[in-house]
PDB file of N, CA and C in Angstrom:
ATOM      1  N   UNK B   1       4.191   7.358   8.494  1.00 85.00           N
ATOM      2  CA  UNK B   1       4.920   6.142   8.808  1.00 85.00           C
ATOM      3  C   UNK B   1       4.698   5.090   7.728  1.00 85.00           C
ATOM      4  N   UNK B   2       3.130   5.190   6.954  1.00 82.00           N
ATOM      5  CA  UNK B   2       3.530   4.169   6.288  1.00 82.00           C
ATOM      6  C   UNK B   2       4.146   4.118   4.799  1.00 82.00           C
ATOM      7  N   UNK B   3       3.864   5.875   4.857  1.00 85.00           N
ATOM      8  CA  UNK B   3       4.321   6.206   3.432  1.00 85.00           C
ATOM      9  C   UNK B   3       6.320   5.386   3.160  1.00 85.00           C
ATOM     10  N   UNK B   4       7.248   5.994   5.054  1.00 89.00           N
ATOM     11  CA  UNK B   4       7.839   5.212   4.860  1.00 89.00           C
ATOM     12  C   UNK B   4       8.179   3.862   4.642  1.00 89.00           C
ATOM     13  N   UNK B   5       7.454   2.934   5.122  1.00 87.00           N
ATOM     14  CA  UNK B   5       6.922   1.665   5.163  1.00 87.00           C
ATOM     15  C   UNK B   5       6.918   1.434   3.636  1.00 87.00           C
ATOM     16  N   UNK B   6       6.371   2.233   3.038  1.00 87.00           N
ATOM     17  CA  UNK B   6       5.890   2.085   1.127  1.00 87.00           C
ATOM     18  C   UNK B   6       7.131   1.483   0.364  1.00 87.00           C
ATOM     19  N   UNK B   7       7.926   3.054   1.162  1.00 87.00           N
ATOM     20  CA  UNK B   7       9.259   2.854   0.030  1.00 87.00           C
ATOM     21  C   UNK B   7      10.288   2.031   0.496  1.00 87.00           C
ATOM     22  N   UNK B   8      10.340   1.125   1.953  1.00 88.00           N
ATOM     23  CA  UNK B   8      11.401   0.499   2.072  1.00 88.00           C
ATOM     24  C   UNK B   8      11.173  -1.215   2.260  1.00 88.00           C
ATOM     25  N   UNK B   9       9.922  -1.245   2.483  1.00 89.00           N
ATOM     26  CA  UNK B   9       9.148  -2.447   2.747  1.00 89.00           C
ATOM     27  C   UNK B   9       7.915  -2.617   1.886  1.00 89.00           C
ATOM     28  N   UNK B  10       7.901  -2.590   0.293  1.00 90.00           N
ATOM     29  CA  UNK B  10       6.368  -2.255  -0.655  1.00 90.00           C
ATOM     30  C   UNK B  10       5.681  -3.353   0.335  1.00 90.00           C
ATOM     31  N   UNK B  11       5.815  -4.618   0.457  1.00 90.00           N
ATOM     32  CA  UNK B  11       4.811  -5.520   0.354  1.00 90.00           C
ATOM     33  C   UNK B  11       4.141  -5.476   1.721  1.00 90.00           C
ATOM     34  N   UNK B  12       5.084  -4.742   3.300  1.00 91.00           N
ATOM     35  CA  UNK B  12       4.629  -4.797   4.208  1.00 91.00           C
ATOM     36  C   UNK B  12       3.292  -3.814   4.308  1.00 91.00           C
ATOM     37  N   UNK B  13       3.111  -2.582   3.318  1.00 91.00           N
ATOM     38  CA  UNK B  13       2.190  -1.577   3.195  1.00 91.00           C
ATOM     39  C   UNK B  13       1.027  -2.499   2.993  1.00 91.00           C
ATOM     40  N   UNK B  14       0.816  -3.430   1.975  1.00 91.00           N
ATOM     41  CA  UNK B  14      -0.463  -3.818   1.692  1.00 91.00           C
ATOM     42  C   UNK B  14      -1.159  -5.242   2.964  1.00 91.00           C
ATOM     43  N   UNK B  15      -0.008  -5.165   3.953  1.00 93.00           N
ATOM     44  CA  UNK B  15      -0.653  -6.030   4.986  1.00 93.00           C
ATOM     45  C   UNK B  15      -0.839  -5.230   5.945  1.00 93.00           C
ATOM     46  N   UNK B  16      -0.309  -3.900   6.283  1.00 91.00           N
ATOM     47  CA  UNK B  16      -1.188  -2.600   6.991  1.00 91.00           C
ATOM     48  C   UNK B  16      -2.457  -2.200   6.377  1.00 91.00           C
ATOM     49  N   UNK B  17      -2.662  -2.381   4.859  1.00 90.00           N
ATOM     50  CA  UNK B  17      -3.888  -1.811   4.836  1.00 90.00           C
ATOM     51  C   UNK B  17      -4.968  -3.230   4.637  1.00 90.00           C
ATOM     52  N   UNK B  18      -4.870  -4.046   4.950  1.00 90.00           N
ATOM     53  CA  UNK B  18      -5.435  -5.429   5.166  1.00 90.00           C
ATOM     54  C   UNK B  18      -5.742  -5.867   3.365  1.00 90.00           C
ATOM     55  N   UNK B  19      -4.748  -5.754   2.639  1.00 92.00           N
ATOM     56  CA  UNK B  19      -4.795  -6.740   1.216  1.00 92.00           C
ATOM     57  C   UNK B  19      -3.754  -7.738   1.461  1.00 92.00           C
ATOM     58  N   UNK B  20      -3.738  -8.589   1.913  1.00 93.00           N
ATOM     59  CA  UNK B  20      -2.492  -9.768   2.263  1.00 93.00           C
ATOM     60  C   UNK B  20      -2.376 -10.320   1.049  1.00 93.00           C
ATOM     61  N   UNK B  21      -3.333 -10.341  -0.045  1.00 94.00           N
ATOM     62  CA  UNK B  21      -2.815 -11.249  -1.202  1.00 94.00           C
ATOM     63  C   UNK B  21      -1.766 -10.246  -2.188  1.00 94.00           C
ATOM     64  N   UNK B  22      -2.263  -8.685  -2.228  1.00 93.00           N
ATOM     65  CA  UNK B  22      -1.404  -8.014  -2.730  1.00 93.00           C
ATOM     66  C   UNK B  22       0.068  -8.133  -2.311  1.00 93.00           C
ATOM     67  N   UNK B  23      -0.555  -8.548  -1.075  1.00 92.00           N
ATOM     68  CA  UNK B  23       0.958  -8.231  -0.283  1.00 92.00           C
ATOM     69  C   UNK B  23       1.942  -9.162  -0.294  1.00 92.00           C
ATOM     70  N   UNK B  24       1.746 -10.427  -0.916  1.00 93.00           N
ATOM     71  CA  UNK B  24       2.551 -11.560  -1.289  1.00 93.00           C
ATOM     72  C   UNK B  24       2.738 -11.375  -2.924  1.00 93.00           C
ATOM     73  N   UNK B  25       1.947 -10.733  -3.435  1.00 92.00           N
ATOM     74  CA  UNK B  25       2.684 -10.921  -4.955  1.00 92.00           C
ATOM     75  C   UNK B  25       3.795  -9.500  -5.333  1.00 92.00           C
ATOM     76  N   UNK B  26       3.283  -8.596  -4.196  1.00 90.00           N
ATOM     77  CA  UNK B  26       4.348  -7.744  -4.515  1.00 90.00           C
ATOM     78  C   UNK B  26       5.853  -7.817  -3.632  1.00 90.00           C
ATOM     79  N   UNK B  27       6.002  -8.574  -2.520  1.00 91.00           N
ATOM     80  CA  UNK B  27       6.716  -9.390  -1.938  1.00 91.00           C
ATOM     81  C   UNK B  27       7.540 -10.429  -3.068  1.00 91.00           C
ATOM     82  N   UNK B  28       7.052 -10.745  -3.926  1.00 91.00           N
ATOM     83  CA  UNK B  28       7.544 -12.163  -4.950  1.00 91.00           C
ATOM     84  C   UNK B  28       8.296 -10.670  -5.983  1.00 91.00           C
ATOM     85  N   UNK B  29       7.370  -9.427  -6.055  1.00 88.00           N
ATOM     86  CA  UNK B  29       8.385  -8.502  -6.781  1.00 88.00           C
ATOM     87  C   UNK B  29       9.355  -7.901  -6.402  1.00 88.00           C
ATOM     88  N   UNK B  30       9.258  -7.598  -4.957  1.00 87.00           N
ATOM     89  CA  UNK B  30      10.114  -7.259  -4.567  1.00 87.00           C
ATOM     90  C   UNK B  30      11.747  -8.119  -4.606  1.00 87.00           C
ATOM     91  N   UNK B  31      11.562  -9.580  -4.407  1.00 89.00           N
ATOM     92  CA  UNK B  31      12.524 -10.318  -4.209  1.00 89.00           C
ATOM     93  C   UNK B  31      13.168  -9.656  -5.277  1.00 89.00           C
ATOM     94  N   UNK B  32      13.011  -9.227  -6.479  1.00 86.00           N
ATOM     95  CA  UNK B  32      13.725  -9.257  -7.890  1.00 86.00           C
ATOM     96  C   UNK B  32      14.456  -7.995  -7.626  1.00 86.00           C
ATOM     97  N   UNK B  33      15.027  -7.756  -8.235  1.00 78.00           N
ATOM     98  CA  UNK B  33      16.101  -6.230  -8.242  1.00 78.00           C
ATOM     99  C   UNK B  33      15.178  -5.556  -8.879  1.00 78.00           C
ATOM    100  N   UNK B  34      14.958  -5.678 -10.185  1.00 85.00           N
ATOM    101  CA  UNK B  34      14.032  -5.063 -11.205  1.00 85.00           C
ATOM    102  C   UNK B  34      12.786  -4.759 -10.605  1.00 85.00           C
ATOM    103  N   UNK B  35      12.376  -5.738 -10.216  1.00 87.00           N
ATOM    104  CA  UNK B  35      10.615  -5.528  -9.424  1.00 87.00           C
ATOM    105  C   UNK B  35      11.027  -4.386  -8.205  1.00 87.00           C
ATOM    106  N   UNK B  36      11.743  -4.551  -7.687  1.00 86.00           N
ATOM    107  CA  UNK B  36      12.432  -3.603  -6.498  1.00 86.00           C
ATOM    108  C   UNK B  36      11.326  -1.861  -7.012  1.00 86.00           C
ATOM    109  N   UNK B  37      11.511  -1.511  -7.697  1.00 90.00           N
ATOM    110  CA  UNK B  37      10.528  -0.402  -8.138  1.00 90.00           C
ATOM    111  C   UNK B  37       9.378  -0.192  -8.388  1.00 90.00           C
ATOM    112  N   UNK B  38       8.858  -1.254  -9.321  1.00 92.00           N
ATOM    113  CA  UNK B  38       7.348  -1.322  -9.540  1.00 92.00           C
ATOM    114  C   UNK B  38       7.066  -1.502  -8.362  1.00 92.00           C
ATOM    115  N   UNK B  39       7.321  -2.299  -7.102  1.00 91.00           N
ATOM    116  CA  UNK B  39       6.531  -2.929  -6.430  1.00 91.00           C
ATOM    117  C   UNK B  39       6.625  -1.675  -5.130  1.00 91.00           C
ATOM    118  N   UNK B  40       7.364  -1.243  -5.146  1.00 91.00           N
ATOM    119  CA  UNK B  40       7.070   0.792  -4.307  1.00 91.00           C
ATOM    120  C   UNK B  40       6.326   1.710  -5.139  1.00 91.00           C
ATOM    121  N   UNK B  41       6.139   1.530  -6.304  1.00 93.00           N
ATOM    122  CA  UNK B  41       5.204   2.699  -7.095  1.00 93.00           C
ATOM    123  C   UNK B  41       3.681   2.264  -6.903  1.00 93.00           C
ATOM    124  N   UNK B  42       3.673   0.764  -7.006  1.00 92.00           N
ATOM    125  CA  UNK B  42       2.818   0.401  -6.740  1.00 92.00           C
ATOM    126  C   UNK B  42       1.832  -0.037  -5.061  1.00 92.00           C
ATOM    127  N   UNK B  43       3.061   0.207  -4.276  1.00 93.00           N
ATOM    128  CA  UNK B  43       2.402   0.006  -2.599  1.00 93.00           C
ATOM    129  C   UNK B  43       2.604   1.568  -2.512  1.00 93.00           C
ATOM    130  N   UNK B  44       2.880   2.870  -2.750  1.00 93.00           N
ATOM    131  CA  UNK B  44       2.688   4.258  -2.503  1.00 93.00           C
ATOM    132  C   UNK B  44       1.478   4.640  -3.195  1.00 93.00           C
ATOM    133  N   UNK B  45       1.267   4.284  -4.825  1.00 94.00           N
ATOM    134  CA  UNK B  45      -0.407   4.243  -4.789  1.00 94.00           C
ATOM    135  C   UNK B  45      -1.745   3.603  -3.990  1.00 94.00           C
ATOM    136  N   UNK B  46      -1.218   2.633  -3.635  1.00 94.00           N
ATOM    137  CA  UNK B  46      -2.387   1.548  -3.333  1.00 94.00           C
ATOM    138  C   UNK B  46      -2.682   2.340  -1.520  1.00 94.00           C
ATOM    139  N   UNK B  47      -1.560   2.994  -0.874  1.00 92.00           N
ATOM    140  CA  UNK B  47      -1.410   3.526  -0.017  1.00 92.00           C
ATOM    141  C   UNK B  47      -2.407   5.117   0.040  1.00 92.00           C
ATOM    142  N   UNK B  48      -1.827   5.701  -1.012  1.00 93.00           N
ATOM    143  CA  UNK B  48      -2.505   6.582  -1.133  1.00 93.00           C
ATOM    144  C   UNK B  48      -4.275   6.545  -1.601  1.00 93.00           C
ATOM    145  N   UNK B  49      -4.424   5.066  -2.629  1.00 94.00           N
ATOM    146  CA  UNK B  49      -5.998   4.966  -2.730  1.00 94.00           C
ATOM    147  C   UNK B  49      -6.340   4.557  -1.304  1.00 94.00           C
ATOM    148  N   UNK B  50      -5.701   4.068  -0.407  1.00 94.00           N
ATOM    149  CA  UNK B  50      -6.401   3.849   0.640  1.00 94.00           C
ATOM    150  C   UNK B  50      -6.558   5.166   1.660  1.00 94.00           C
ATOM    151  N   UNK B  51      -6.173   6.212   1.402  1.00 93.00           N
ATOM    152  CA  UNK B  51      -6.602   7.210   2.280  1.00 93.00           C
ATOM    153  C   UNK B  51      -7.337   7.641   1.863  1.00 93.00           C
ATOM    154  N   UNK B  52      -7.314   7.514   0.348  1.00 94.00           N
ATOM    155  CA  UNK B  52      -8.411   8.087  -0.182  1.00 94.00           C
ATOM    156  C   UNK B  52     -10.120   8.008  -0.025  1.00 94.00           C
ATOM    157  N   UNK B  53      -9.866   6.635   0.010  1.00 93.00           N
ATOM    158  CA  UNK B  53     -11.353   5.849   0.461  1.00 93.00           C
ATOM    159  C   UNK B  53     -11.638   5.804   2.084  1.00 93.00           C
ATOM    160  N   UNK B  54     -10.568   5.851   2.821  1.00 93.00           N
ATOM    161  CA  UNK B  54     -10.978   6.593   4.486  1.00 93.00           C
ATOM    162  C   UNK B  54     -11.392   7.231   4.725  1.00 93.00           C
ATOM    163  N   UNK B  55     -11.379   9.085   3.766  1.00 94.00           N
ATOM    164  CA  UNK B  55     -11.266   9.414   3.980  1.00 94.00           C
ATOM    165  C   UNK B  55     -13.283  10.076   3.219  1.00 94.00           C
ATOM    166  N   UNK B  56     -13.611   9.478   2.115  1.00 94.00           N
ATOM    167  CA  UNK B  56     -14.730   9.185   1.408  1.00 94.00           C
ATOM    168  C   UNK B  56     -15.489   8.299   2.717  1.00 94.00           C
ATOM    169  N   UNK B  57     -15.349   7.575   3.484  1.00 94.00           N
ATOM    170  CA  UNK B  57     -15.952   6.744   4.511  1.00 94.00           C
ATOM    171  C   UNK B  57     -16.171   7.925   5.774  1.00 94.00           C
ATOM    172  N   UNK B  58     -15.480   8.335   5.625  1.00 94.00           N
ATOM    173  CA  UNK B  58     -15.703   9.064   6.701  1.00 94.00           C
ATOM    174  C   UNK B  58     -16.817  10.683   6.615  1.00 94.00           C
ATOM    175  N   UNK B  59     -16.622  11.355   5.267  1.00 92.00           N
ATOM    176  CA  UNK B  59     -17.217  12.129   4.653  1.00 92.00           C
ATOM    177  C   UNK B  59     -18.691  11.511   5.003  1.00 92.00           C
ATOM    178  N   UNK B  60     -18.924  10.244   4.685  1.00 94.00           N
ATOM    179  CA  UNK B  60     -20.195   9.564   4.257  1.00 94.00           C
ATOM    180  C   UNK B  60     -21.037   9.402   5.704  1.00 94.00           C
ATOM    181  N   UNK B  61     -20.128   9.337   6.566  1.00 92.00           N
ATOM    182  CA  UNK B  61     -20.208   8.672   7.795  1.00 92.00           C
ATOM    183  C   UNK B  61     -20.678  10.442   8.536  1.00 92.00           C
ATOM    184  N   UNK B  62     -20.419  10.908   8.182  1.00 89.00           N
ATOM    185  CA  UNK B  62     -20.919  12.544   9.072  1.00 89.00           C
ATOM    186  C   UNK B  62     -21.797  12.825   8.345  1.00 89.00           C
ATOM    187  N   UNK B  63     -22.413  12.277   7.154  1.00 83.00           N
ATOM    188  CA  UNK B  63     -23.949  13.127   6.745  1.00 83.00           C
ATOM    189  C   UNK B  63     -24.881  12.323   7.856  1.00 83.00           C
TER     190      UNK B  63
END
C-alpha cells in the first residue's frame, strides 16, 4: 500500500514513515511538473530504506 502511496502521493510516504520534514520538501517538489519524478524516486527509496531498517530492528530485537 505504501509502495502505492510512493508513486502517486511521494510526499504522503515520508509522513507514513514519520520524516514530516522530508515530507514537505518533497511536497514543494512535487508541486513542479519536473520535480513530479525525482520526488517518487526519491519517496520509493526512502520507503524501501525504511523496511530495510525494520527489518535490521527486528533481526536485532530476536537475538
Amino acid at each position: 500500500m505504501r509502495l502505492l502511496i510512493a508513486l502517486l502521493l511521494p510526499w504522503l510516504t515520508f509522513f507514513t514513515i514519520s520524516r514530516p520534514i522530508a515530507g514537505i520538501i518533497c511536497l514543494i517538489l512535487q508541486i513542479t511538473v519536473i520535480g513530479w519524478l525525482p520526488a517518487t524516486i526519491w519517496a520509493v527509496y526512502a520507503l524501501s530504506q525504511y523496511k530495510t531498517d525494520q527489518k535490521i530492528a527486528e533481526a536485532i530485537r530476536r537475538r
